[in-house]
Amino acid sequence: MSNAKEIFLKEATTAAADGPQRIFINKALGGYYANRDIQKARFRDWERARDAASLAKWEAVNDLANTLETFVTKFESNGGKVHWARDAEEARQIMLRLIAAANAKAVVKSKCMTTEEIHLNDALEKAGYSVVESDLGEFIQQLRGEAPYHFVFPCMHVKREEISALFTKHLGTAATNSPEELTMIARRHLRQLYVDADVGITGANFLVAETGQISITENEGNARLTAALPRIHIALSGIEKVVKKLDDLSVLLPMLATAGAGQPMTCYNTLYSGPRKPGECDGPEEFHLVLLDNARTQLLADPEQRDSLHCIRCGACLNVCPIFKNIGGLAYGTTYQGPIGSVITPHLRGLKQWNHLSGASSLCGACTDACPVRIDLHHHLLHNRRNANQTSPTLFDRLFHRGFNFVISRPRLFALGGRVFRFTLPVLKKIPLPYLSAWLKTRDLPSAPAQSFRQQWKDSSHG
Amino acid sequence: MANARSEILSRIREALKVVAPKPHFKSEPHGNSAAQNAKPWLPDGGATMTARLDLLTENLAKLKANLIRVPDATAAQQALQSIAQAKHWKKVAYHSHPLVAPAVEALLCEKWEVTSSFDKQKLEACDAGVTSCEAIVAQLGSILVSSVSSGGRSLSILPHVHVVIATVDQVTADLEGCFSDMLARHGQKLPSMLSFITGPSRTGDIERILVLGAHGPKELYVILVG
């Protein structure tokens, strides 16, 4: 059993048994469902909008090399600088170099899951820089020393009392029970940090090839401040975020908002096409974009699951997933949680170590129904299970399938086996069986029929 | 060290040698391409100006933004004055724009015009930032500001209140039309920042409970002239 799997099983079991926490998460998601449905109803045809969104991403991803080259040419003609990173280490080195060259001391960050993916904060702190997460949820998680629980709602599992205690401990503020006051504490604390920071780091939700702009979606305004006040703006993006035309965003931005948070449009959707231009009164002097592969091209090489690169990271699949709702986001142990995380993590970090996530699914298909870009998520979980079985089957799988093959291809042996099983079942039900006892703890084994199916068939008129 | 750019691009080209089938749809997502508005399945943006203004009014109300309709520039100036008085503003930042400057200059409090190389700290201490905008999108209730038309990047995000002064003819139906207008207006020279502002800054990070004014303005006023 892989180490990741062991941790997953332990964490998932604990989380699933925490009733009050599950109620808390479901209550938080209840508001999301209501708002999402109101906003979906404002689309004149949500299903056709999904078609269009999925097509826009398909066109870019299936022509990725050309689309990226167009984007990069345009981006650099606007005055920005592109850096390519084959993996997480290369991306960290590039960013450290840029920050060192800027003679920077303080770095302010807006929410960016790709920086979580490459563990940027650790690298920056080891190099002696102070790094502050400015998104409220990420700020809280940073103070807690914990990874984000959900890649859109990072601290949705934390209660206000805990946040109040956290702020008292780290910021020395008075205890309060009001989300409003807690938000204002963070606002006051972070404002000065934007003004003082030399470097601002952001992610990117979309890269627009037609215009060379990067698009950032956020609600709080922290990304706007991060890209406005520091001298240097560095953005990190996966190579799959590119779309061909600016007009593609007229579909993708409202869909991201509705699927992701039940909003008509996220509060700030900002397109950046370079550093401060002549005639503009502020903005960074330098604008860098780091384009990250980090095994995305491996996922691209699998035509069956290539559409998982269409993901716009809205988090809709997490919000409807019965597994996520029961085990929460931390148990996954991944940057990307929920169904999309279970699909892509084995590609990004190794099928053998991460295949167990594809088993943590009821295959109900709620994720596939929720996905605004129509990624075939629950089938991809099956594809991962199949691929894992083909490339590295477990000893149990190998023995089981060999035995099954042996018996099923010998009709007499099969019939004999069936008879033995029917007679011994009442006894078997009384003794605890290895492997089966966990399953049977909450389920009843049905009684065996008096006759086998083949006998019943023979006795009926068909025989 | 091999060139990362060429290595990644060749990995991509290699990966794409196996073609993924184009998604099959029951309906044609491109809609009626002959029509100007070819996305009849997105939220409605309003076919006439009256419909657009009604939609905008409804959307801004839902977003908890304040819309003030005024007949002319003088009334806009009065509207701004009464907000300033009601909120006891001491210091207001603005940029030079024919719609904005006269209205702000008539205010009784301290006024500060944001020009090149301003002091960030000073802007942070302002009660309000007053700007013009590029366009307003009725479909979503979004205000499009830019680093060119709205006094740079900070003026519309750093002060605690943001006031937008715009004219009725700046109201466009939908995002799609707004993008094509922007490309037509700026061509190859797009402002370094274009930002759609949809309501005052907000967060739901604490127990998914809505709080306004997370990092950006807590209040958003739109004074619409005409």
XYZ file of C-alpha atoms in Angstrom:
689
model
C 0.000 0.000 0.000
C 1.404 3.415 -0.915
C 2.102 5.873 1.850
C -0.386 8.335 0.333
C -3.066 5.663 0.367
C -2.435 4.775 3.989
C -2.737 8.424 5.028
C -5.837 8.828 2.895
C -7.607 5.850 4.451
C -6.797 7.003 7.956
C -7.798 10.644 7.385
C -10.921 9.780 5.398
C -12.141 7.372 8.070
C -11.678 9.957 10.809
C -13.316 12.757 8.800
C -16.277 10.646 7.713
C -16.984 9.738 11.344
C -17.073 13.403 12.406
C -20.820 14.025 12.241
C -20.914 17.661 13.385
C -18.194 18.606 10.886
C -20.138 16.960 8.043
C -23.257 18.881 9.014
C -21.207 22.092 9.069
C -19.842 21.477 5.542
C -23.252 20.550 4.173
C -24.769 23.687 5.635
C -22.073 25.814 3.992
C -22.728 24.103 0.662
C -26.501 24.554 1.024
C -26.217 28.268 0.339
C -24.059 27.536 -2.702
C -26.659 25.179 -4.213
C -29.432 27.755 -3.821
C -27.428 30.594 -5.394
C -26.045 28.400 -8.163
C -29.539 27.361 -9.207
C -30.755 30.965 -9.263
C -27.840 31.984 -11.494
C -28.124 28.930 -13.747
C -31.743 29.867 -14.368
C -30.614 33.256 -15.710
C -28.848 31.491 -18.586
C -31.273 31.161 -21.439
C -29.869 27.676 -22.098
C -27.283 26.393 -19.607
C -26.648 23.176 -21.558
C -25.725 25.047 -24.729
C -23.509 27.350 -22.730
C -21.725 24.231 -21.443
C -21.295 23.080 -25.047
C -19.744 26.404 -26.004
C -17.449 26.491 -22.966
C -16.293 22.949 -23.607
C -15.689 23.699 -27.302
C -13.642 26.824 -26.524
C -11.351 24.813 -24.258
C -11.221 21.856 -26.692
C -10.077 24.114 -29.524
C -7.250 25.608 -27.467
C -6.053 22.399 -25.791
C -6.055 20.381 -29.012
C -3.982 23.045 -30.746
C -1.981 23.853 -27.642
C 1.476 24.432 -29.154
C 0.258 26.953 -31.730
C -2.134 28.642 -29.318
C 0.626 29.065 -26.739
C 3.070 30.423 -29.313
C 0.510 32.976 -30.486
C -0.148 33.925 -26.881
C 3.531 34.284 -25.986
C 4.359 36.424 -29.024
C 1.461 38.709 -28.234
C 2.203 38.808 -24.493
C 5.842 39.777 -25.076
C 4.926 42.390 -27.671
C 2.861 44.002 -24.887
C 5.995 44.331 -22.758
C 5.729 41.266 -20.512
C 8.303 38.492 -20.239
C 7.491 34.783 -20.459
C 9.479 32.070 -18.650
C 8.957 28.379 -19.351
C 9.209 25.793 -16.584
C 9.296 22.061 -17.283
C 8.601 21.138 -13.676
C 7.963 22.501 -10.194
C 11.668 22.865 -9.367
C 12.377 24.885 -12.496
C 9.376 27.133 -11.778
C 10.566 27.752 -8.210
C 14.087 28.563 -9.397
C 12.793 31.032 -11.995
C 10.633 32.812 -9.450
C 13.393 32.918 -6.847
C 15.748 34.370 -9.461
C 13.252 37.061 -10.444
C 12.649 38.013 -6.822
C 16.371 38.099 -6.038
C 17.050 40.237 -9.119
C 14.423 42.688 -7.905
C 16.213 43.027 -4.583
C 12.903 42.314 -2.929
C 12.204 41.749 0.735
C 8.473 41.354 1.045
C 6.250 39.344 -1.278
C 2.471 39.513 -1.337
C 0.465 36.759 -3.019
C -3.058 36.453 -4.259
C -4.766 33.083 -4.425
C -3.133 30.719 -6.893
C -3.486 26.951 -6.704
C -0.568 26.481 -9.101
C 1.761 28.046 -6.515
C 0.377 25.501 -4.022
C 1.140 22.790 -6.570
C 4.813 23.793 -6.723
C 5.031 24.548 -2.955
C 6.271 28.037 -3.683
C 5.773 29.464 -0.185
C 8.135 26.932 1.396
C 10.812 27.751 -1.155
C 10.409 31.505 -0.660
C 10.492 31.250 3.114
C 13.575 29.025 3.018
C 15.236 31.688 0.881
C 14.463 34.244 3.580
C 11.566 36.187 2.079
C 8.425 37.051 3.963
C 5.411 35.826 1.985
C 1.840 36.757 2.787
C -1.258 35.156 1.326
C -3.761 37.956 0.790
C -6.928 36.030 -0.070
C -8.844 35.830 3.225
C -9.291 32.051 3.086
C -5.672 31.468 2.108
C -4.505 33.922 4.769
C -6.400 31.941 7.401
C -4.980 28.658 6.105
C -1.474 30.130 6.090
C -1.849 31.134 9.744
C -3.189 27.671 10.530
C -0.228 26.064 8.766
C -2.641 23.924 6.806
C -3.151 23.282 3.075
C -6.367 24.629 1.487
C -9.403 22.450 2.226
C -11.121 23.247 -1.078
C -9.393 24.911 -4.023
C -12.085 27.598 -4.272
C -13.210 27.841 -0.631
C -9.887 27.280 1.188
C -11.128 27.461 4.790
C -14.770 26.432 4.489
C -14.239 23.858 7.256
C -13.066 26.400 9.851
C -15.559 27.845 12.317
C -15.640 31.535 13.161
C -14.622 30.885 16.778
C -11.469 29.169 15.535
C -10.707 32.092 13.223
C -11.226 34.538 16.053
C -8.828 32.574 18.269
C -6.333 32.346 15.413
C -6.383 36.115 14.881
C -6.033 36.730 18.621
C -2.994 34.466 18.704
C -1.228 35.815 15.596
C -2.480 39.384 15.259
C -3.331 40.157 18.862
C -6.874 41.243 18.078
C -9.856 40.983 20.435
C -12.143 37.974 20.172
C -15.258 38.371 18.026
C -17.993 36.155 16.708
C -18.831 38.237 13.677
C -17.633 37.222 10.183
C -17.847 40.918 9.260
C -15.473 41.984 12.033
C -13.110 39.096 11.360
C -12.946 40.088 7.691
C -12.193 43.698 8.670
C -9.347 42.557 10.937
C -7.723 40.774 8.004
C -8.400 43.751 5.727
C -6.675 46.204 8.059
C -3.760 43.865 8.635
C -3.144 43.170 4.944
C -3.578 46.687 3.554
C -0.190 47.891 4.744
C 1.450 44.749 3.387
C 0.296 45.497 -0.176
C 1.710 48.986 0.066
C 5.060 47.716 1.393
C 5.548 44.655 -0.846
C 8.098 44.789 -3.651
C 6.763 41.796 -5.535
C 3.199 40.658 -6.157
C 2.552 37.056 -7.179
C -0.725 36.018 -8.789
C -2.088 33.091 -10.730
C -4.077 33.255 -13.944
C -7.476 31.827 -14.764
C -7.174 32.257 -18.518
C -4.487 33.291 -20.990
C -5.940 34.934 -24.098
C -3.915 34.124 -27.228
C -5.633 36.734 -29.408
C -4.631 39.677 -27.214
C -1.790 38.343 -25.036
C -3.734 39.153 -21.859
C -3.963 37.089 -18.685
C -7.322 36.979 -16.955
C -7.666 36.801 -13.179
C -10.965 36.084 -11.445
C -11.508 36.999 -7.779
C -14.066 38.391 -5.351
C -12.072 40.221 -2.721
C -9.939 42.653 -4.704
C -6.710 41.247 -3.297
C -5.449 40.197 -6.726
C -6.234 43.678 -8.065
C -4.143 45.189 -5.264
C -1.378 42.607 -5.716
C -1.084 43.495 -9.409
C -1.354 47.259 -8.823
C 0.908 48.264 -5.944
C 4.173 46.230 -5.933
C 6.962 47.140 -8.373
C 7.033 43.701 -9.921
C 4.177 41.413 -10.919
C 4.903 37.723 -11.395
C 2.110 35.424 -12.532
C 2.280 31.627 -12.560
C 0.054 29.606 -14.853
C -0.290 26.067 -16.158
C 0.124 25.830 -19.929
C -3.433 24.539 -20.305
C -5.059 27.812 -19.222
C -4.813 29.349 -22.682
C -7.887 30.111 -24.814
C -7.868 31.332 -28.399
C -10.097 34.389 -28.441
C -11.036 37.204 -26.082
C -14.652 36.432 -26.944
C -14.291 32.949 -25.390
C -14.317 34.738 -22.033
C -17.823 36.051 -22.667
C -18.904 32.453 -22.054
C -16.234 31.272 -19.616
C -16.316 34.163 -17.113
C -20.056 33.975 -16.291
C -19.919 30.174 -16.252
C -16.941 30.118 -13.898
C -18.803 32.453 -11.525
C -22.064 30.519 -11.624
C -20.594 27.022 -11.391
C -17.932 28.050 -8.908
C -19.761 30.222 -6.410
C -23.352 30.745 -7.576
C -22.663 34.300 -8.738
C -23.642 36.005 -12.022
C -20.073 37.204 -12.359
C -17.211 37.127 -9.894
C -16.621 40.539 -8.351
C -13.357 41.314 -10.194
C -12.474 39.830 -13.568
C -9.297 41.537 -14.674
C -7.289 41.312 -17.879
C -3.607 42.272 -17.704
C -1.617 42.818 -20.864
C 1.683 44.108 -19.628
C 3.464 46.299 -17.102
C 2.504 49.948 -16.659
C 2.315 51.619 -20.069
C 3.369 55.167 -20.997
C 0.572 57.504 -19.994
C -0.737 55.217 -17.216
C -0.285 56.614 -13.720
C 0.567 53.402 -11.838
C 1.152 49.681 -12.191
C 4.231 47.455 -11.968
C 7.459 48.209 -13.820
C 7.933 44.560 -14.740
C 5.434 41.853 -15.608
C 6.601 38.232 -15.735
C 4.631 35.119 -16.555
C 5.891 31.644 -15.692
C 4.327 28.944 -17.861
C 4.359 25.578 -16.118
C 4.247 22.092 -17.631
C 4.798 19.871 -14.541
C 3.390 16.703 -16.204
C 0.506 18.452 -17.928
C 1.949 17.253 -21.242
C 1.671 13.680 -19.943
C -2.010 14.190 -19.380
C -2.208 15.784 -22.826
C -0.697 12.630 -24.334
C -3.688 10.597 -23.141
C -6.451 11.407 -25.666
C -9.005 9.587 -23.505
C -8.500 11.943 -20.543
C -7.170 14.987 -22.393
C -10.399 16.843 -21.659
C -9.434 17.009 -17.979
C -7.071 19.797 -19.114
C -10.210 21.794 -19.974
C -10.767 22.292 -16.232
C -11.344 25.929 -15.249
C -10.963 25.120 -11.514
C -14.454 26.250 -10.548
C -14.787 23.569 -7.883
C -18.355 22.643 -8.881
C -17.448 18.932 -8.927
C -16.239 19.084 -5.316
C -19.402 20.817 -4.158
C -21.674 18.054 -5.436
C -19.441 15.057 -4.707
C -20.782 12.698 -2.023
C -17.221 11.630 -1.222
C -15.960 15.194 -0.786
C -18.975 16.061 1.354
C -18.233 13.150 3.669
C -14.447 13.048 3.907
C -13.710 16.743 3.311
C -10.818 18.208 1.380
C -7.826 17.590 3.621
C -8.024 13.797 3.477
C -7.150 13.809 -0.228
C -3.629 15.039 0.533
C -3.526 16.693 -2.893
C -3.419 20.249 -4.262
C -6.614 19.628 -6.206
C -9.308 17.877 -4.208
C -12.525 16.151 -5.187
C -13.311 14.412 -8.477
C -11.041 16.546 -10.674
C -8.204 16.041 -8.192
C -8.770 12.284 -8.167
C -8.649 12.270 -11.976
C -5.557 14.413 -12.557
C -3.377 13.726 -9.514
C -2.418 10.206 -10.696
C -1.209 11.800 -13.952
C 0.649 14.622 -12.260
C 2.151 12.659 -9.373
C 2.117 8.985 -10.322
C -0.653 6.454 -10.927
C 0.739 3.850 -8.556
C 0.821 6.161 -5.530
C -2.413 8.043 -6.249
C -4.723 5.555 -7.923
C -6.570 4.926 -4.651
C -8.325 8.305 -5.096
C -10.081 6.968 -8.190
C -11.521 4.241 -6.014
C -12.942 6.816 -3.605
C -15.986 7.408 -5.764
C -19.528 6.142 -5.929
C -19.436 6.745 -9.719
C -22.745 8.565 -9.334
C -21.788 11.025 -12.073
C -22.847 14.142 -10.148
C -19.425 15.655 -10.939
C -19.814 15.118 -14.677
C -23.282 16.710 -14.572
C -21.960 19.700 -12.642
C -18.893 20.372 -14.791
C -19.371 23.579 -16.814
C -16.875 22.418 -19.446
C -18.264 18.871 -19.660
C -15.236 16.906 -18.462
C -16.208 13.232 -18.367
C -15.040 12.991 -14.769
C -16.624 9.810 -13.463
C -15.596 7.827 -16.522
C -12.044 9.078 -16.095
C -12.073 7.656 -12.565
C -12.895 4.308 -14.146
C -10.174 4.828 -16.756
C -7.652 5.400 -13.978
C -8.778 2.234 -12.192
C -8.422 0.258 -15.418
C -5.022 1.764 -16.219
C -3.745 1.054 -12.709
C -4.881 -2.519 -12.986
C -3.168 -2.961 -16.324
C 0.118 -1.378 -15.359
C 0.535 -2.484 -11.770
C -2.135 -4.918 -10.536
C -2.038 -5.828 -6.861
C -1.311 -9.401 -5.784
C -4.958 -9.811 -4.762
C -6.151 -8.628 -8.195
C -3.796 -10.990 -9.991
C -4.739 -14.047 -7.932
C -8.422 -13.231 -7.984
C -8.571 -12.801 -11.744
C -6.496 -15.905 -12.399
C -8.764 -17.944 -10.121
C -11.906 -16.455 -11.616
C -10.666 -17.241 -15.138
C -9.883 -20.811 -14.137
C -13.328 -21.468 -12.663
C -15.456 -19.594 -15.199
C -13.948 -21.482 -18.113
C -14.826 -24.881 -16.552
C -18.658 -25.227 -16.376
C -18.648 -28.266 -14.096
C -16.287 -26.714 -11.630
C -18.371 -23.517 -11.710
C -21.563 -25.482 -10.964
C -19.871 -27.377 -8.153
C -18.546 -24.162 -6.678
C -22.016 -22.636 -6.783
C -23.500 -25.609 -5.003
C -20.878 -25.564 -2.265
C -21.418 -21.821 -1.824
C -25.205 -22.148 -1.578
C -24.929 -24.804 1.118
C -22.250 -23.122 3.157
C -23.610 -19.555 2.953
C -25.758 -19.785 6.150
C -22.596 -20.805 8.032
C -20.416 -18.189 6.293
C -22.833 -15.484 7.362
C -22.121 -16.262 10.984
C -18.316 -16.095 10.931
C -16.330 -12.899 10.367
C -14.644 -13.060 6.980
C -11.432 -11.297 6.036
C -11.925 -8.471 3.482
C -15.719 -8.839 3.630
C -16.281 -8.024 7.285
C -15.766 -4.258 6.759
C -18.321 -4.236 3.967
C -20.762 -6.397 5.910
C -20.587 -4.313 9.065
C -23.356 -2.094 7.736
C -24.947 -4.433 5.187
C -26.783 -7.785 5.212
C -25.653 -10.607 3.005
C -28.737 -11.883 1.150
C -29.757 -15.531 1.446
C -28.865 -17.890 -1.376
C -31.673 -19.162 -3.622
C -32.471 -22.879 -3.480
C -31.429 -23.380 -7.094
C -28.738 -21.934 -9.293
C -29.700 -19.628 -12.134
C -28.723 -22.253 -14.670
C -30.977 -24.820 -13.018
C -33.880 -22.351 -12.880
C -33.388 -21.599 -16.575
C -33.385 -25.303 -17.447
C -36.546 -25.936 -15.407
C -38.440 -23.053 -16.963
C -40.053 -23.195 -20.385
C -36.764 -21.961 -21.935
C -34.996 -25.193 -21.114
C 20.493 23.258 -20.023
C 18.195 22.483 -22.920
C 15.769 25.217 -23.812
C 12.638 24.736 -21.703
C 10.446 26.479 -24.237
C 11.379 24.231 -27.146
C 11.281 21.136 -24.958
C 7.761 21.846 -23.670
C 6.505 22.746 -27.135
C 7.927 19.547 -28.579
C 6.368 17.518 -25.735
C 3.039 19.129 -26.642
C 3.408 18.421 -30.364
C 4.363 14.826 -29.606
C 1.368 14.403 -27.270
C -1.077 15.848 -29.795
C -0.068 13.377 -32.521
C -2.873 11.206 -31.193
C -6.025 13.168 -31.941
C -8.835 13.458 -29.396
C -12.287 13.395 -30.971
C -14.072 16.722 -31.187
C -16.880 16.851 -28.614
C -20.249 15.953 -30.046
C -23.127 18.257 -29.171
C -26.844 17.852 -29.581
C -27.082 21.503 -30.588
C -24.677 23.868 -32.350
C -23.025 25.965 -29.623
C -22.110 28.790 -31.996
C -25.753 29.816 -32.368
C -26.881 31.835 -35.313
C -23.536 33.202 -36.465
C -25.166 35.615 -38.907
C -26.650 37.613 -36.045
C -24.575 40.216 -34.226
C -25.436 38.698 -30.883
C -24.657 35.068 -31.581
C -24.942 33.680 -28.068
C -28.671 33.493 -27.402
C -28.148 31.011 -24.573
C -26.175 33.236 -22.195
C -28.021 35.462 -19.687
C -30.036 38.122 -21.524
C -28.498 41.556 -22.001
C -31.619 43.391 -23.172
C -32.562 44.106 -26.790
C -33.441 47.799 -26.332
C -31.854 50.550 -24.229
C -34.896 50.574 -21.936
C -34.594 46.835 -21.366
C -30.867 47.205 -20.735
C -31.345 49.943 -18.160
C -34.028 47.914 -16.394
C -31.735 44.893 -16.300
C -28.836 46.990 -15.083
C -30.938 48.490 -12.294
C -32.057 45.037 -11.188
C -28.563 43.530 -11.370
C -26.860 46.350 -9.478
C -29.482 46.153 -6.731
C -28.865 42.412 -6.333
C -25.123 43.070 -6.177
C -25.644 45.626 -3.398
C -24.218 48.404 -5.559
C -25.941 51.809 -5.554
C -27.238 53.159 -8.851
C -28.114 56.844 -9.069
C -29.754 58.006 -12.310
C -29.360 61.738 -13.022
C -30.419 63.840 -16.040
C -27.227 65.870 -16.556
C -23.719 66.756 -15.370
C -24.973 69.329 -12.853
C -27.220 66.745 -11.244
C -24.313 64.294 -11.192
C -22.265 66.841 -9.305
C -25.107 67.326 -6.809
C -25.486 63.573 -6.381
C -21.790 63.215 -5.611
C -21.975 66.145 -3.190
C -24.811 64.582 -1.243
C -22.981 61.223 -0.931
C -19.865 63.075 0.265
C -21.867 64.925 2.900
C -23.834 61.913 4.067
C -20.652 59.869 4.436
C -18.585 62.734 5.906
C -15.803 62.308 3.376
C -12.655 64.236 4.227
C -10.516 63.391 1.246
C -11.468 62.233 -2.230
C -9.139 60.999 -4.981
C -10.026 61.309 -8.671
C -8.529 61.488 -12.117
C -8.883 64.071 -14.808
C -11.796 63.117 -17.004
C -14.418 65.509 -18.395
C -17.189 63.657 -16.517
C -15.280 63.244 -13.275
C -13.114 66.306 -12.677
C -15.857 68.999 -12.647
C -18.050 66.952 -10.284
C -15.203 66.321 -7.826
C -13.786 69.820 -7.985
C -17.132 71.190 -6.787
C -16.911 69.115 -3.589
C -16.221 70.950 -0.346
C -13.814 68.386 1.137
C -10.150 67.907 0.270
C -9.646 66.771 -3.330
C -6.635 65.033 -4.774
C -6.034 64.380 -8.445
C -4.136 61.149 -9.063
C -1.385 61.692 -11.602
C 1.865 59.953 -12.417
C 3.977 58.565 -9.518
C 1.538 59.249 -6.707
C 1.993 58.216 -3.086
C 0.275 54.862 -2.467
C -0.030 55.558 1.239
C -1.848 58.798 0.536
C -4.319 57.089 -1.770
C -4.988 54.408 0.836
C -5.997 57.124 3.292
C -8.645 58.567 0.929
C -12.304 58.015 1.735
C -13.305 57.565 -1.878
C -11.993 57.201 -5.406
C -14.041 58.712 -8.219
C -13.485 57.399 -11.747
C -15.043 57.169 -15.174
C -15.299 53.821 -16.940
C -14.949 52.157 -20.347
C -18.388 50.547 -20.396
C -21.173 49.097 -18.283
C -22.525 45.614 -19.017
C -26.285 45.346 -18.416
C -26.325 41.524 -18.668
C -24.206 41.124 -15.525
C -24.197 44.511 -13.813
C -20.448 44.822 -14.456
C -18.538 48.097 -14.728
C -15.503 47.909 -17.006
C -12.682 50.161 -15.835
C -9.238 50.383 -17.394
C -5.804 51.668 -16.469
C -6.290 54.356 -19.125
C -9.843 55.537 -18.571
C -10.100 55.144 -14.823
C -6.992 56.729 -13.358
C -4.710 53.695 -13.381
C -4.956 50.449 -11.473
C -5.234 51.551 -7.832
C -7.811 54.353 -7.856
C -10.756 52.004 -8.353
C -9.608 49.445 -5.767
C -7.603 51.039 -2.953
C -9.931 53.742 -1.500
C -12.769 52.517 0.714
C -15.545 53.699 -1.576
C -15.569 53.650 -5.372
C -17.790 56.052 -7.301
C -18.181 55.603 -11.052
C -19.591 58.412 -13.162
C -20.799 57.226 -16.557
C -23.227 58.164 -19.285
C -26.211 56.128 -20.410
C -24.709 55.529 -23.856
C -21.859 53.615 -22.185
C -24.287 50.862 -21.190
C -23.815 47.854 -23.473
C -25.981 44.753 -23.557
C -23.543 41.937 -22.938
C -19.972 40.836 -22.384
C -19.578 39.728 -25.962
C -20.459 43.147 -27.332
C -18.254 44.770 -24.745
C -15.217 42.743 -25.838
C -15.720 43.588 -29.500
C -16.138 47.280 -28.587
C -12.859 47.174 -26.653
C -10.964 45.603 -29.553
C -12.447 48.185 -31.920
C -11.703 51.112 -29.580
C -8.144 50.225 -28.535
C -7.020 47.978 -31.385
C -3.511 46.649 -30.748
C -2.947 49.126 -27.905
C -5.091 47.690 -25.110
C -4.740 49.308 -21.674
C -2.395 47.266 -19.444
C -5.382 46.543 -17.198
C -9.048 46.025 -18.032
C -11.182 45.111 -15.045
C -14.837 44.141 -14.833
C -16.125 45.250 -11.448
C -19.300 43.446 -10.456
C -20.513 44.915 -7.190
C -18.492 46.001 -4.156
C -15.588 43.780 -3.024
C -16.871 40.697 -1.210
C -15.883 37.433 0.461
C -17.653 34.347 1.718
C -14.552 32.733 3.131
C -15.826 32.652 6.707
C -18.558 30.025 6.926
C -19.711 31.004 3.403
C -21.341 34.118 4.888
C -21.281 37.163 2.596
C -19.212 40.099 3.826
C -18.714 43.221 1.699
C -15.423 45.096 1.523
C -12.977 42.230 1.816
C -9.968 44.066 0.381
C -11.419 46.439 -2.166
C -14.153 49.072 -1.759
C -16.918 48.307 0.697
C -19.314 50.467 -1.286
C -19.803 50.994 -5.005
C -21.823 53.911 -6.406
C -22.726 54.277 -10.062
C -23.880 57.752 -11.088
C -25.451 57.348 -14.502
C -25.942 60.537 -16.495
C -28.666 60.858 -19.151
